[in-house]
C-alpha atoms as an extended CHARMM CRD file, in Angstrom:
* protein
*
        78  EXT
         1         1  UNK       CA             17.3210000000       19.6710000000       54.0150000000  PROA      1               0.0000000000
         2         2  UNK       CA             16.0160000000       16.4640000000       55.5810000000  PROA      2               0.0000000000
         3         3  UNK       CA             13.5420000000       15.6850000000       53.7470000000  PROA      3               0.0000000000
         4         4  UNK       CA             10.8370000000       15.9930000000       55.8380000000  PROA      4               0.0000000000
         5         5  UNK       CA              8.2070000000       16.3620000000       53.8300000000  PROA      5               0.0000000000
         6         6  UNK       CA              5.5490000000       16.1940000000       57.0820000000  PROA      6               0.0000000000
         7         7  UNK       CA              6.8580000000       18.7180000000       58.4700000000  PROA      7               0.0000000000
         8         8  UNK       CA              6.1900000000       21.4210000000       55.2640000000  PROA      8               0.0000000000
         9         9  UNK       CA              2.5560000000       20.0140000000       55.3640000000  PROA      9               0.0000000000
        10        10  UNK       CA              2.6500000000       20.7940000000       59.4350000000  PROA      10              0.0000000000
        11        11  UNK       CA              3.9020000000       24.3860000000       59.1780000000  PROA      11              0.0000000000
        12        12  UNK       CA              2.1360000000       25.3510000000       55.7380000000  PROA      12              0.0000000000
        13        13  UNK       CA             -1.0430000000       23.3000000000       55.4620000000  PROA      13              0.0000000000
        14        14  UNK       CA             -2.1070000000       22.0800000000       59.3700000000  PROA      14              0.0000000000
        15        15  UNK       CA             -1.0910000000       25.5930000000       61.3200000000  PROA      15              0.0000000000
        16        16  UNK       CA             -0.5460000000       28.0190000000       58.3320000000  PROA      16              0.0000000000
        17        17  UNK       CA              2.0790000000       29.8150000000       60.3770000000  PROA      17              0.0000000000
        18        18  UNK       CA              3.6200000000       31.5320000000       57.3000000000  PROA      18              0.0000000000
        19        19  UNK       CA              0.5650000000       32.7080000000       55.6620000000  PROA      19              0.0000000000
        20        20  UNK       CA             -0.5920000000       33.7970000000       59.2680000000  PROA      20              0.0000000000
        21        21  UNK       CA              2.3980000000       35.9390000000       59.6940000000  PROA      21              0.0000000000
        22        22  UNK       CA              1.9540000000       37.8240000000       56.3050000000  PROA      22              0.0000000000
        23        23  UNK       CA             -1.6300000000       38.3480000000       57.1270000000  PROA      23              0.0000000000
        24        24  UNK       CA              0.1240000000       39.9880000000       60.5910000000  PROA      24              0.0000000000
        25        25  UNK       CA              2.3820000000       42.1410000000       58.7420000000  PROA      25              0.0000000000
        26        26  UNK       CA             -0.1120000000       43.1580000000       56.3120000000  PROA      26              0.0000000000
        27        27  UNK       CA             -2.6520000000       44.5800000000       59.0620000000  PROA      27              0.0000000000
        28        28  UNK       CA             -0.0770000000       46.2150000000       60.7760000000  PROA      28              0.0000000000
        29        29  UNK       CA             -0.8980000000       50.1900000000       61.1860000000  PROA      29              0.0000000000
        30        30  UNK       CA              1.9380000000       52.3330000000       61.1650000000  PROA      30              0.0000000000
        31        31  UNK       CA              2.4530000000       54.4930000000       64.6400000000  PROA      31              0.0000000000
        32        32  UNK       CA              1.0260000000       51.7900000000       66.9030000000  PROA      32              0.0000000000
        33        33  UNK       CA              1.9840000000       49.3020000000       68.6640000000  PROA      33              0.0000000000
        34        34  UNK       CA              0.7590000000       46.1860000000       70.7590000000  PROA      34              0.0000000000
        35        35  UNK       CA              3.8890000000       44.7600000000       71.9380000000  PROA      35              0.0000000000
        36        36  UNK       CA              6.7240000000       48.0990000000       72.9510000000  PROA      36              0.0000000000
        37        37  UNK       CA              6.9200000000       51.3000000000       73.7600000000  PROA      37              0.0000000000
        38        38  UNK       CA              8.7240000000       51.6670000000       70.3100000000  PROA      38              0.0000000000
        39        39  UNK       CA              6.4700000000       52.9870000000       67.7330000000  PROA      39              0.0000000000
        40        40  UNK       CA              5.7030000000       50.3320000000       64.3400000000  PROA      40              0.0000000000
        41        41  UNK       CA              7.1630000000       52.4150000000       61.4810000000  PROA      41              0.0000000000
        42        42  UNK       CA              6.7670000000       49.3800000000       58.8710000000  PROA      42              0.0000000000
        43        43  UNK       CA              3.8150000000       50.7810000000       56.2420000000  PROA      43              0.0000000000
        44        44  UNK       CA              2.7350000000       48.8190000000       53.1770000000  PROA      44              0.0000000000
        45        45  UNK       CA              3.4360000000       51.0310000000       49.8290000000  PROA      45              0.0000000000
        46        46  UNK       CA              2.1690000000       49.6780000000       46.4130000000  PROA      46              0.0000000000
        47        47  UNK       CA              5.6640000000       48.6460000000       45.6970000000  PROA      47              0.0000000000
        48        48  UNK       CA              6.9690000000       47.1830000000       48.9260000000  PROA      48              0.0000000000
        49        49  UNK       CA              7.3490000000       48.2820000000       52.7170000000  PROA      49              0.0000000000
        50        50  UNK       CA              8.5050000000       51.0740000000       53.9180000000  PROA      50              0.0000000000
        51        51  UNK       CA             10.1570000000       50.8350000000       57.4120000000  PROA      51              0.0000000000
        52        52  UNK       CA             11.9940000000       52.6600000000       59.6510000000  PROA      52              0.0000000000
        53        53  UNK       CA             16.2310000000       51.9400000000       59.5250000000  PROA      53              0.0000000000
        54        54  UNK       CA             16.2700000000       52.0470000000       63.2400000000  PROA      54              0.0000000000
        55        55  UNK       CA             12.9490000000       49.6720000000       63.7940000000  PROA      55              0.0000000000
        56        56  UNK       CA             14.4550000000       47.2200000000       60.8030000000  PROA      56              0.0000000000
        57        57  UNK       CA             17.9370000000       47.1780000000       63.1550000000  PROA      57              0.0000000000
        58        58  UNK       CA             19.2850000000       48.2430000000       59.3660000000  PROA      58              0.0000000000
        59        59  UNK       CA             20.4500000000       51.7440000000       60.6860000000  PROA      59              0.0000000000
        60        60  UNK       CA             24.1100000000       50.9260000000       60.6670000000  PROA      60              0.0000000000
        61        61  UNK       CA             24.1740000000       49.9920000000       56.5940000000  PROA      61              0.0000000000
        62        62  UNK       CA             25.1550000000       52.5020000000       54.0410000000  PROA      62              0.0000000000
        63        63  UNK       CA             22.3350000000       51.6820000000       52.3230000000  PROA      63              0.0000000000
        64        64  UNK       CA             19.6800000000       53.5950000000       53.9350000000  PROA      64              0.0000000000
        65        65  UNK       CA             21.8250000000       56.5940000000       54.2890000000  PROA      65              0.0000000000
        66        66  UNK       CA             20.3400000000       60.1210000000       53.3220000000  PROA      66              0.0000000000
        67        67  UNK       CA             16.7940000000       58.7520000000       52.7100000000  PROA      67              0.0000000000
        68        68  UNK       CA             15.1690000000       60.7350000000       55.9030000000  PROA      68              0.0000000000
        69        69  UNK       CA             12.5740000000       57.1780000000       56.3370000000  PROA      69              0.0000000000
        70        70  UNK       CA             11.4650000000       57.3100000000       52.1220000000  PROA      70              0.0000000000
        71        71  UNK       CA             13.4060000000       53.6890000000       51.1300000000  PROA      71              0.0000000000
        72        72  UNK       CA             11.5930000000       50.4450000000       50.6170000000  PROA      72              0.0000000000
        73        73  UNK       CA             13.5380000000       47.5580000000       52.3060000000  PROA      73              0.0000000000
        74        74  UNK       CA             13.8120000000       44.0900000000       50.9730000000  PROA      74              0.0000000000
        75        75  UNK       CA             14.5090000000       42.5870000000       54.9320000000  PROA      75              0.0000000000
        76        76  UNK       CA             10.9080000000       43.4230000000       55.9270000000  PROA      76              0.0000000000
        77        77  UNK       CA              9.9020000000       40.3970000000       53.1860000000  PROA      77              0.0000000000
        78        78  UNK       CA             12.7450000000       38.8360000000       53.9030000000  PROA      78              0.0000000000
Protein backbone atom coordinates (compact mmCIF):
# COMPACT_ATOMS: atom_id res chain seq x y z
CA UNK A 1 0.00 0.00 0.00
CA UNK A 2 2.94 2.38 0.33
CA UNK A 3 4.91 1.47 -1.99
CA UNK A 4 7.66 0.28 -0.32
CA UNK A 5 9.22 -1.71 -2.48
CA UNK A 6 12.45 -2.25 0.15
CA UNK A 7 10.60 -3.48 2.40
CA UNK A 8 9.13 -6.72 0.09
CA UNK A 9 12.89 -7.30 -0.77
CA UNK A 10 13.56 -7.13 3.32
CA UNK A 11 10.85 -9.61 4.33
CA UNK A 12 11.02 -11.96 1.12
CA UNK A 13 14.57 -11.84 -0.22
CA UNK A 14 17.07 -10.58 2.95
CA UNK A 15 15.19 -12.68 5.99
CA UNK A 16 12.86 -15.05 3.97
CA UNK A 17 10.37 -14.89 6.82
CA UNK A 18 7.47 -16.18 4.65
CA UNK A 19 9.14 -19.00 3.01
CA UNK A 20 10.63 -19.80 6.57
CA UNK A 21 7.24 -20.06 8.05
CA UNK A 22 5.88 -22.53 5.35
CA UNK A 23 8.95 -24.58 5.76
CA UNK A 24 7.67 -24.44 9.77
CA UNK A 25 4.29 -25.52 9.00
CA UNK A 26 5.33 -28.08 6.64
CA UNK A 27 7.63 -30.00 9.29
CA UNK A 28 5.17 -29.79 11.77
CA UNK A 29 4.25 -33.49 13.23
CA UNK A 30 0.88 -33.92 14.26
CA UNK A 31 0.43 -34.83 18.25
CA UNK A 32 3.45 -32.80 19.38
CA UNK A 33 4.19 -29.88 20.43
CA UNK A 34 7.16 -27.43 21.30
CA UNK A 35 5.42 -24.45 22.44
CA UNK A 36 1.80 -25.70 24.81
CA UNK A 37 0.45 -28.16 26.55
CA UNK A 38 -2.18 -28.25 23.67
CA UNK A 39 -1.52 -30.98 21.31
CA UNK A 40 -0.62 -29.76 17.20
CA UNK A 41 -3.56 -31.36 15.34
CA UNK A 42 -2.60 -29.48 11.91
CA UNK A 43 -1.38 -32.63 9.42
CA UNK A 44 -0.43 -32.08 5.79
CA UNK A 45 -2.90 -34.26 3.39
CA UNK A 46 -2.14 -34.39 -0.42
CA UNK A 47 -4.89 -31.94 -0.89
CA UNK A 48 -4.50 -29.43 1.90
CA UNK A 49 -4.28 -29.45 5.86
CA UNK A 50 -6.16 -31.01 8.00
CA UNK A 51 -6.53 -29.32 11.46
CA UNK A 52 -8.30 -29.54 14.39
CA UNK A 53 -11.66 -26.87 14.67
CA UNK A 54 -10.74 -26.22 18.21
CA UNK A 55 -6.70 -25.73 17.54
CA UNK A 56 -7.73 -23.49 14.21
CA UNK A 57 -10.07 -21.28 16.92
CA UNK A 58 -12.71 -22.25 13.86
CA UNK A 59 -14.88 -24.40 16.32
CA UNK A 60 -17.67 -21.91 16.58
CA UNK A 61 -18.42 -21.87 12.47
CA UNK A 62 -21.05 -24.01 10.96
CA UNK A 63 -18.73 -25.03 8.68
CA UNK A 64 -16.85 -27.65 10.39
CA UNK A 65 -19.91 -29.07 11.93
CA UNK A 66 -20.43 -32.98 11.85
CA UNK A 67 -16.96 -33.68 10.35
CA UNK A 68 -15.56 -35.55 13.72
CA UNK A 69 -11.67 -33.73 12.69
CA UNK A 70 -11.91 -35.20 8.59
CA UNK A 71 -12.26 -31.36 6.86
CA UNK A 72 -9.43 -29.60 5.14
CA UNK A 73 -9.38 -25.86 6.16
CA UNK A 74 -8.47 -23.04 3.91
CA UNK A 75 -7.34 -20.66 7.29
CA UNK A 76 -4.35 -22.95 7.96
CA UNK A 77 -2.90 -21.40 4.32
CA UNK A 78 -4.47 -18.54 4.95
Amino acid sequence: MTGDKRRLEYVLEDNRYLQRHYRWFEELKRGGSRFSKMPVMLERREKGYLWGDVQSGMDNTPRGRGCDGEMLWMDALA
